[in-house]
Short mmCIF file of C-alpha atoms in Angstrom, two decimals:
data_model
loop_
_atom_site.label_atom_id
_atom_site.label_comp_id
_atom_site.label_asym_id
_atom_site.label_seq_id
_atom_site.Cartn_x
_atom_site.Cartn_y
_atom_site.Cartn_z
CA UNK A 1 42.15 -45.79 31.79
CA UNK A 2 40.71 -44.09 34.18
CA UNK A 3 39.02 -45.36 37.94
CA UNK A 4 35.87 -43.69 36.61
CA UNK A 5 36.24 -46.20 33.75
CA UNK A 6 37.13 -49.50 35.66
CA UNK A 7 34.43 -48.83 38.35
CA UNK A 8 31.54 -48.83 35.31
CA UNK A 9 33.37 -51.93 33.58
CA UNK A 10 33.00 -53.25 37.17
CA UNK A 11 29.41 -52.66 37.73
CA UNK A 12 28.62 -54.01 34.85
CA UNK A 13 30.08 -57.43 34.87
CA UNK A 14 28.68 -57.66 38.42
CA UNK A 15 25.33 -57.06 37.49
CA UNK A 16 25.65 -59.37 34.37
CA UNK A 17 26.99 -61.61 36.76
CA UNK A 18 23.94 -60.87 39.01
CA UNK A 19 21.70 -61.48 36.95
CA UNK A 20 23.25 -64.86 34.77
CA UNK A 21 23.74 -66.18 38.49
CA UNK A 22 19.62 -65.46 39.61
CA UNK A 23 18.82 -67.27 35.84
CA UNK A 24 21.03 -70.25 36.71
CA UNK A 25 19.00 -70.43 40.26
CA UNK A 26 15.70 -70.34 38.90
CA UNK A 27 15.97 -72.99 36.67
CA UNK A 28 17.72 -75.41 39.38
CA UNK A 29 15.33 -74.26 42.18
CA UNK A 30 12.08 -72.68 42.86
CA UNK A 31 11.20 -69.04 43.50
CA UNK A 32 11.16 -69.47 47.28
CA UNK A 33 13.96 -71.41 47.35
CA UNK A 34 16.19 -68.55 45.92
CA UNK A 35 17.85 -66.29 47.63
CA UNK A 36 19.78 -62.93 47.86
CA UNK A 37 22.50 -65.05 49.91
CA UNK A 38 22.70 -67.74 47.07
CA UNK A 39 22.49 -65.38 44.39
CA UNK A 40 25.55 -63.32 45.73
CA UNK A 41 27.49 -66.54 46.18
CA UNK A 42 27.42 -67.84 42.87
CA UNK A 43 27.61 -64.18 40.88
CA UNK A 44 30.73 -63.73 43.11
CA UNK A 45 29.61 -60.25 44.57
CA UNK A 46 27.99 -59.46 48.18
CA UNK A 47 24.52 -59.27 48.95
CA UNK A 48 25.42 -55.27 48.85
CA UNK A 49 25.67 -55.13 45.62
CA UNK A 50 22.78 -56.94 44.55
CA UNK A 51 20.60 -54.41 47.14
CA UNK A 52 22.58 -51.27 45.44
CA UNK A 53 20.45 -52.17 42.25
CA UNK A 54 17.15 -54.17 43.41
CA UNK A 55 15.22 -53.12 46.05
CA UNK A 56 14.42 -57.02 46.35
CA UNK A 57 14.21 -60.74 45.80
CA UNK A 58 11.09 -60.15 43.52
CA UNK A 59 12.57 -57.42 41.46
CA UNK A 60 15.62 -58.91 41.09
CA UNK A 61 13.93 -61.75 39.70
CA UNK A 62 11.86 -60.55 37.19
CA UNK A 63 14.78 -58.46 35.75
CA UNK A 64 16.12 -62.02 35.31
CA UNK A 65 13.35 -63.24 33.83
CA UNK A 66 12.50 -60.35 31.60
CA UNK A 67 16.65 -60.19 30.30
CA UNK A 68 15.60 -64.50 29.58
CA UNK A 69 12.76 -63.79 27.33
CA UNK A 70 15.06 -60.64 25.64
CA UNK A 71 16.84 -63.65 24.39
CA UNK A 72 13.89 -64.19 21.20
CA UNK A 73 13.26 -61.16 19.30
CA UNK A 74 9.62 -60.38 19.10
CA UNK A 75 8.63 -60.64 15.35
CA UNK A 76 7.84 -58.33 12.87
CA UNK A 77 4.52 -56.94 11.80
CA UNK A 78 3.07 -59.02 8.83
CA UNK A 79 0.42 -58.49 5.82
CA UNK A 80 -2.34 -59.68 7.83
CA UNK A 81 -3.90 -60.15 11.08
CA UNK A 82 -3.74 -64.27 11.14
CA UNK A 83 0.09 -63.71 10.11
CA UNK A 84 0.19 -61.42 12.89
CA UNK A 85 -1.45 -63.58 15.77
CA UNK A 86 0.25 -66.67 14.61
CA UNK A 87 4.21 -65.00 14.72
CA UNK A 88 3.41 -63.32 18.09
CA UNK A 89 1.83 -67.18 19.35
CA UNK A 90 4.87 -68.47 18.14
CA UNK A 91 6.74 -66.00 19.73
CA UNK A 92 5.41 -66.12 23.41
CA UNK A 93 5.88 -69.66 23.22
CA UNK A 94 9.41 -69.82 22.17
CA UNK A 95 10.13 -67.20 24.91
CA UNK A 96 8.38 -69.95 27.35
CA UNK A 97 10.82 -72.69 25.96
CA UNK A 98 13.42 -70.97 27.14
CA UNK A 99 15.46 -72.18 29.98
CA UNK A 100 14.20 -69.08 32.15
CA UNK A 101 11.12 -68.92 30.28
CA UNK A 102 8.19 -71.35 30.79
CA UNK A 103 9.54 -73.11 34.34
CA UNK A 104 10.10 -69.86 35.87
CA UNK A 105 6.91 -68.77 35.13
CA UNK A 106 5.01 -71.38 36.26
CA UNK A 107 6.55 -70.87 39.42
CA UNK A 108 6.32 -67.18 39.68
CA UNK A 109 3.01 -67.41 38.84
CA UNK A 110 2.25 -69.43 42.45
CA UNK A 111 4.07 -67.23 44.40
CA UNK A 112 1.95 -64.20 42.66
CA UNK A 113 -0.83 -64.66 45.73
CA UNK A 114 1.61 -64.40 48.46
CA UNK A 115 4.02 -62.24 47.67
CA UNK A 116 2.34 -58.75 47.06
CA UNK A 117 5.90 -56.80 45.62
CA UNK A 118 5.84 -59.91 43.00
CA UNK A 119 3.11 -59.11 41.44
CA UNK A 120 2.91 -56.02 41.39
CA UNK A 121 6.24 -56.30 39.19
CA UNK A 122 4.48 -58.88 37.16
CA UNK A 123 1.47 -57.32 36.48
CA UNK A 124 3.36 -53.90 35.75
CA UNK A 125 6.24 -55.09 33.80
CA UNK A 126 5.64 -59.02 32.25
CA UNK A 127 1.92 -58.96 31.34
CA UNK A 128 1.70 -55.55 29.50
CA UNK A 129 4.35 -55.84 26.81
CA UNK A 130 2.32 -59.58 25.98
CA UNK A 131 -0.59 -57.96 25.27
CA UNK A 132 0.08 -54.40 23.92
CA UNK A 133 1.54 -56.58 21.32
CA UNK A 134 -1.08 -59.21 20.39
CA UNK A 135 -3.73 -55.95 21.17
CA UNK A 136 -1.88 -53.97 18.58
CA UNK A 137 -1.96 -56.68 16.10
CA UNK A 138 -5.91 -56.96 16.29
CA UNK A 139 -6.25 -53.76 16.06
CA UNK A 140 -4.10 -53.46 12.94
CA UNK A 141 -6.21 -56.43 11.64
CA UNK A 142 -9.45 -54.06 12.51
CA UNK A 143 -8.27 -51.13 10.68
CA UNK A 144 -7.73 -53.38 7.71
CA UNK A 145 -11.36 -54.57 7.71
CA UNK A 146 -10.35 -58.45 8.42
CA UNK A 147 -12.01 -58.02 11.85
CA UNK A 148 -15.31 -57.04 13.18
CA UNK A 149 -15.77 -53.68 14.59
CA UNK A 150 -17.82 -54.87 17.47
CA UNK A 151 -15.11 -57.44 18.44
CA UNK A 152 -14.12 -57.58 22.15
CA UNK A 153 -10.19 -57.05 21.36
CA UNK A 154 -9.38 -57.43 24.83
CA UNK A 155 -11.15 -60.45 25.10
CA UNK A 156 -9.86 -62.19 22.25
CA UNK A 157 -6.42 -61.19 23.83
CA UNK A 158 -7.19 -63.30 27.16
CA UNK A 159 -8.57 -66.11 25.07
CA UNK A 160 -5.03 -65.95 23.20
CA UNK A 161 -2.95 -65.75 26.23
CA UNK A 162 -5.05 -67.79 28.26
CA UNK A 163 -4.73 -71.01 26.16
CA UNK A 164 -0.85 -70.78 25.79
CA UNK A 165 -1.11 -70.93 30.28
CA UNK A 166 -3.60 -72.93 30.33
CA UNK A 167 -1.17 -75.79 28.55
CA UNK A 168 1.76 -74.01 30.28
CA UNK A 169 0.43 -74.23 33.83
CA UNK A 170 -2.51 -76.66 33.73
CA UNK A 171 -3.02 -79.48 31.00
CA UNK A 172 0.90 -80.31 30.32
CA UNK A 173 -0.31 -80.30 26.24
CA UNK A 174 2.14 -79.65 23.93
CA UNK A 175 3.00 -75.75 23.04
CA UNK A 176 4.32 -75.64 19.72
CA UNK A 177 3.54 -74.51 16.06
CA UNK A 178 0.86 -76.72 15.22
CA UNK A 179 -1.19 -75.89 18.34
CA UNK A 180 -0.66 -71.99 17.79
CA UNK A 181 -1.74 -72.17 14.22
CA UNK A 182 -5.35 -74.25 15.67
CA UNK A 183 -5.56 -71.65 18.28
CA UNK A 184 -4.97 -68.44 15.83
CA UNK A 185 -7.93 -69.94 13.41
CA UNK A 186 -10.16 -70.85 16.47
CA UNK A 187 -9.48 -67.42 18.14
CA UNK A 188 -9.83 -65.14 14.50
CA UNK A 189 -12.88 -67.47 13.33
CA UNK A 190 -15.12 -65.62 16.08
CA UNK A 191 -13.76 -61.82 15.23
CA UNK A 192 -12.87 -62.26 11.63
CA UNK A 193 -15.50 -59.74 9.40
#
């Protein structure tokens, strides 16, 4: 084996290690509370390392995050729209019952305000892929004539989203299948043609 060889193997299982330990952090503490110094202690590397591949705190963290909700594969397109916005409902909130999923967001999304790198990395690589999905899936459902054509996509989208954080961050209310399946027929009954 060659040195070439070892140093990869290396890198890798320090930056699994990296990121497993930052995962393990965020679910015990806050995001203020964790740092670069804690998460180099318990990954077993030096803070070094962790700086060779994140520029910072907030990027390291939302690699953690994002490699959390990697853990549920996002579903598969269906026959029809309500299909469609139910799986992905279901799907965004079994990525939030994950043990990096919902807690870690709601604390992220305090820290959003004050920490300007944060959310930039949020805003660029979290809230996107959410709604190019459920976006695409309306859209589908428009081509197929089940919604209008004057419907405000983007709108419905937020109204979506918006109720799975509002429970998330806000009212404590259950998220789970029954409550996605009221929310898709709410949310389609306004747009449907």
């Amino acid at each position: 084996m060659s040195t070439g060889t070892r140093g990869r193997r290396r890198s890798e299982s320090s930056h699994a290690a990296i990121v497993e330990a930052t995962q393990e952090l965020l679910v015990e503490r806050s995001y203020p509370e964790l740092t670069i110094e804690g998460v180099a202690a318990r990954a077993g590397v030096g803070k070094q390392t962790i700086y060779r591949w994140w520029p910072s705190k907030a990027a390291l963290v939302l690699e953690a995050y994002l490699a959390g909700s990697d853990a549920v594969p996002p579903p598969r397109e269906c026959a029809t729209v309500r299909e469609d916005v139910r799986a992905l409902l279901g799907w965004l909130i079994a990525v939030l019952a994950q043990p990096t999923g919902g807690h870690v967001v709601a604390g992220l999304v305090g820290e959003l305000q004050h920490d300007p790198v944060l959310a930039e990395g949020f805003h660029r690589d979290v809230v996107p892929a959410r709604r190019e999905a459920m976006l695409a899936a309306l859209e589908r459902g428009r081509e197929r004539g089940e919604i209008r054509a004057d419907a405000d996509l983007e709108l419905a989208v937020d109204a979506l989203h918006g109720a799975v954080f509002y429970r998330l961050l806000l009212s404590g209310e259950p998220l789970d299948g029954p409550f996605a399946e009221r929310l898709a027929e709410q949310v389609l009954a306004g747009i449907s043609a």
